[in-house]
Amino acid sequence: QVQLVESGGGLVQAGGSLRLSCAASGKIFSINDMGWYRQAPGKQRNMVATITRGGSANYAISVKDRFTISRDNAKKTVYLQMNSLKPEDTAVYYCNVQYWSGGPSSVAWGQGTQVTVSS
């Protein structure tokens, strides 16, 4: 069983910064893409940023130049550095990991961490 443990969410004023972390554990032979998604109340879950095993990143237009995704393959951890936060960034943030553990490729989701940005 693969588990993802997220940390780093919280309450911050507009213009502030937060850093999210997501560590994967369990039966994992290799990890492919890792990413962060977010879901605001009453809205669908949307991609925030993804990163390939080789380090190529992709960002939603709304966070580009403010957020930075990175990963540590040895630690099986993905990070999201969020700067210049805006009230519209308020949401539950979920990490996503595509991994292989000997069978078909699988996807795991974190439990979610709340990010609240006050104006």
PDB file of C-alpha atoms in Angstrom:
ATOM      1  CA  GLN A   1       0.000   0.000   0.000  1.00  0.00           C
ATOM      2  CA  VAL A   2       1.319   3.441  -0.937  1.00  0.00           C
ATOM      3  CA  GLN A   3       0.769   6.396   1.351  1.00  0.00           C
ATOM      4  CA  LEU A   4       1.265  10.106   0.739  1.00  0.00           C
ATOM      5  CA  VAL A   5       1.708  12.407   3.705  1.00  0.00           C
ATOM      6  CA  GLU A   6       1.279  16.111   3.086  1.00  0.00           C
ATOM      7  CA  SER A   7       2.371  18.979   5.285  1.00  0.00           C
ATOM      8  CA  GLY A   8       2.878  22.729   5.190  1.00  0.00           C
ATOM      9  CA  GLY A   9      -0.580  24.156   4.724  1.00  0.00           C
ATOM     10  CA  GLY A  10      -1.997  26.915   6.891  1.00  0.00           C
ATOM     11  CA  LEU A  11      -3.260  30.463   7.092  1.00  0.00           C
ATOM     12  CA  VAL A  12      -1.261  33.282   5.551  1.00  0.00           C
ATOM     13  CA  GLN A  13      -1.894  36.884   4.576  1.00  0.00           C
ATOM     14  CA  ALA A  14      -1.999  37.930   0.948  1.00  0.00           C
ATOM     15  CA  GLY A  15       1.507  38.404  -0.380  1.00  0.00           C
ATOM     16  CA  GLY A  16       2.913  35.783   1.958  1.00  0.00           C
ATOM     17  CA  SER A  17       4.520  32.427   1.285  1.00  0.00           C
ATOM     18  CA  LEU A  18       3.992  28.787   2.170  1.00  0.00           C
ATOM     19  CA  ARG A  19       5.842  25.597   1.295  1.00  0.00           C
ATOM     20  CA  LEU A  20       3.978  22.332   0.909  1.00  0.00           C
ATOM     21  CA  SER A  21       5.629  18.928   1.144  1.00  0.00           C
ATOM     22  CA  CYS A  22       4.373  15.485   0.192  1.00  0.00           C
ATOM     23  CA  ALA A  23       6.301  12.338   1.065  1.00  0.00           C
ATOM     24  CA  ALA A  24       5.501   8.961  -0.467  1.00  0.00           C
ATOM     25  CA  SER A  25       6.068   5.657   1.311  1.00  0.00           C
ATOM     26  CA  GLY A  26       5.210   2.002   0.845  1.00  0.00           C
ATOM     27  CA  LYS A  27       5.803  -0.443  -1.965  1.00  0.00           C
ATOM     28  CA  ILE A  28       7.185   1.833  -4.676  1.00  0.00           C
ATOM     29  CA  PHE A  29       9.677   0.664  -7.275  1.00  0.00           C
ATOM     30  CA  SER A  30       9.754   3.934  -9.184  1.00  0.00           C
ATOM     31  CA  ILE A  31       7.913   7.255  -9.330  1.00  0.00           C
ATOM     32  CA  ASN A  32       7.080   8.973 -12.579  1.00  0.00           C
ATOM     33  CA  ASP A  33       5.216  12.278 -12.553  1.00  0.00           C
ATOM     34  CA  MET A  34       4.423  14.049  -9.281  1.00  0.00           C
ATOM     35  CA  GLY A  35       2.109  16.984  -8.914  1.00  0.00           C
ATOM     36  CA  TRP A  36      -0.099  19.277  -6.922  1.00  0.00           C
ATOM     37  CA  TYR A  37      -3.784  19.898  -7.476  1.00  0.00           C
ATOM     38  CA  ARG A  38      -6.213  22.118  -5.614  1.00  0.00           C
ATOM     39  CA  GLN A  39      -9.916  22.264  -4.984  1.00  0.00           C
ATOM     40  CA  ALA A  40     -11.770  25.326  -3.758  1.00  0.00           C
ATOM     41  CA  PRO A  41     -15.227  25.003  -2.162  1.00  0.00           C
ATOM     42  CA  GLY A  42     -17.871  24.271  -4.777  1.00  0.00           C
ATOM     43  CA  LYS A  43     -15.327  23.927  -7.551  1.00  0.00           C
ATOM     44  CA  GLN A  44     -13.637  21.048  -9.324  1.00  0.00           C
ATOM     45  CA  ARG A  45     -10.118  19.880  -8.579  1.00  0.00           C
ATOM     46  CA  ASN A  46      -7.586  21.498 -10.923  1.00  0.00           C
ATOM     47  CA  MET A  47      -3.929  21.000 -11.673  1.00  0.00           C
ATOM     48  CA  VAL A  48      -1.574  23.493 -10.066  1.00  0.00           C
ATOM     49  CA  ALA A  49       1.818  22.104 -11.088  1.00  0.00           C
ATOM     50  CA  THR A  50       3.388  18.839 -12.190  1.00  0.00           C
ATOM     51  CA  ILE A  51       6.967  17.663 -12.485  1.00  0.00           C
ATOM     52  CA  THR A  52       8.480  14.740 -14.341  1.00  0.00           C
ATOM     53  CA  ARG A  53      11.087  12.380 -12.960  1.00  0.00           C
ATOM     54  CA  GLY A  54      13.699  14.311 -14.906  1.00  0.00           C
ATOM     55  CA  GLY A  55      12.605  17.633 -13.411  1.00  0.00           C
ATOM     56  CA  SER A  56      10.536  19.195 -16.188  1.00  0.00           C
ATOM     57  CA  ALA A  57       7.785  21.309 -14.643  1.00  0.00           C
ATOM     58  CA  ASN A  58       4.405  22.422 -15.889  1.00  0.00           C
ATOM     59  CA  TYR A  59       2.259  25.096 -14.229  1.00  0.00           C
ATOM     60  CA  ALA A  60      -1.267  26.390 -14.351  1.00  0.00           C
ATOM     61  CA  ILE A  61      -1.315  29.872 -15.849  1.00  0.00           C
ATOM     62  CA  SER A  62      -2.751  31.311 -12.635  1.00  0.00           C
ATOM     63  CA  VAL A  63       0.295  30.295 -10.563  1.00  0.00           C
ATOM     64  CA  LYS A  64       3.111  30.566 -13.087  1.00  0.00           C
ATOM     65  CA  ASP A  65       5.944  32.798 -11.854  1.00  0.00           C
ATOM     66  CA  ARG A  66       4.600  32.629  -8.271  1.00  0.00           C
ATOM     67  CA  PHE A  67       4.766  28.907  -7.453  1.00  0.00           C
ATOM     68  CA  THR A  68       7.705  26.530  -7.879  1.00  0.00           C
ATOM     69  CA  ILE A  69       7.430  22.740  -7.867  1.00  0.00           C
ATOM     70  CA  SER A  70      10.436  20.574  -7.074  1.00  0.00           C
ATOM     71  CA  ARG A  71      11.139  16.997  -6.051  1.00  0.00           C
ATOM     72  CA  ASP A  72      13.709  14.891  -4.265  1.00  0.00           C
ATOM     73  CA  ASN A  73      13.712  11.481  -5.911  1.00  0.00           C
ATOM     74  CA  ALA A  74      15.817   9.890  -3.177  1.00  0.00           C
ATOM     75  CA  LYS A  75      13.323  11.007  -0.527  1.00  0.00           C
ATOM     76  CA  LYS A  76      10.281  10.316  -2.743  1.00  0.00           C
ATOM     77  CA  THR A  77       9.081  13.808  -1.888  1.00  0.00           C
ATOM     78  CA  VAL A  78       7.541  16.617  -3.898  1.00  0.00           C
ATOM     79  CA  TYR A  79       7.441  20.238  -2.805  1.00  0.00           C
ATOM     80  CA  LEU A  80       5.445  23.299  -3.766  1.00  0.00           C
ATOM     81  CA  GLN A  81       6.886  26.680  -2.894  1.00  0.00           C
ATOM     82  CA  MET A  82       4.108  29.250  -3.050  1.00  0.00           C
ATOM     83  CA  ASN A  83       5.022  32.932  -3.087  1.00  0.00           C
ATOM     84  CA  SER A  84       2.967  36.103  -3.534  1.00  0.00           C
ATOM     85  CA  LEU A  85      -0.120  34.248  -2.390  1.00  0.00           C
ATOM     86  CA  LYS A  86      -3.531  35.648  -3.267  1.00  0.00           C
ATOM     87  CA  PRO A  87      -6.944  35.072  -1.673  1.00  0.00           C
ATOM     88  CA  GLU A  88      -7.954  33.156  -4.796  1.00  0.00           C
ATOM     89  CA  ASP A  89      -5.245  30.593  -3.998  1.00  0.00           C
ATOM     90  CA  THR A  90      -7.353  29.485  -1.029  1.00  0.00           C
ATOM     91  CA  ALA A  91      -8.173  25.797  -1.477  1.00  0.00           C
ATOM     92  CA  VAL A  92      -7.403  22.296  -0.306  1.00  0.00           C
ATOM     93  CA  TYR A  93      -4.170  21.210  -1.961  1.00  0.00           C
ATOM     94  CA  TYR A  94      -3.645  17.572  -2.899  1.00  0.00           C
ATOM     95  CA  CYS A  95      -0.455  15.896  -4.023  1.00  0.00           C
ATOM     96  CA  ASN A  96      -0.551  13.274  -6.750  1.00  0.00           C
ATOM     97  CA  VAL A  97       2.023  10.611  -7.512  1.00  0.00           C
ATOM     98  CA  GLN A  98       2.195   8.264 -10.490  1.00  0.00           C
ATOM     99  CA  TYR A  99       4.179   5.213  -9.479  1.00  0.00           C
ATOM    100  CA  TRP A 100       5.057   1.670 -10.395  1.00  0.00           C
ATOM    101  CA  SER A 101       5.228  -1.149  -7.863  1.00  0.00           C
ATOM    102  CA  GLY A 102       5.533  -4.172 -10.089  1.00  0.00           C
ATOM    103  CA  GLY A 103       2.157  -4.206 -11.808  1.00  0.00           C
ATOM    104  CA  PRO A 104       0.319  -1.622 -13.913  1.00  0.00           C
ATOM    105  CA  SER A 105       1.203   2.000 -13.254  1.00  0.00           C
ATOM    106  CA  SER A 106      -0.880   3.454 -10.444  1.00  0.00           C
ATOM    107  CA  VAL A 107      -1.848   6.825  -9.034  1.00  0.00           C
ATOM    108  CA  ALA A 108      -1.975   7.867  -5.396  1.00  0.00           C
ATOM    109  CA  TRP A 109      -3.481  10.980  -3.829  1.00  0.00           C
ATOM    110  CA  GLY A 110      -2.611  12.714  -0.589  1.00  0.00           C
ATOM    111  CA  GLN A 111      -5.201  13.463   2.047  1.00  0.00           C
ATOM    112  CA  GLY A 112      -5.185  17.166   1.268  1.00  0.00           C
ATOM    113  CA  THR A 113      -3.894  20.167   3.165  1.00  0.00           C
ATOM    114  CA  GLN A 114      -5.800  23.414   3.609  1.00  0.00           C
ATOM    115  CA  VAL A 115      -4.270  26.657   2.378  1.00  0.00           C
ATOM    116  CA  THR A 116      -6.113  29.821   3.359  1.00  0.00           C
ATOM    117  CA  VAL A 117      -4.994  33.243   2.159  1.00  0.00           C
ATOM    118  CA  SER A 118      -6.559  36.237   3.876  1.00  0.00           C
ATOM    119  CA  SER A 119      -6.906  39.608   2.214  1.00  0.00           C
TER     120      SER A 119
END
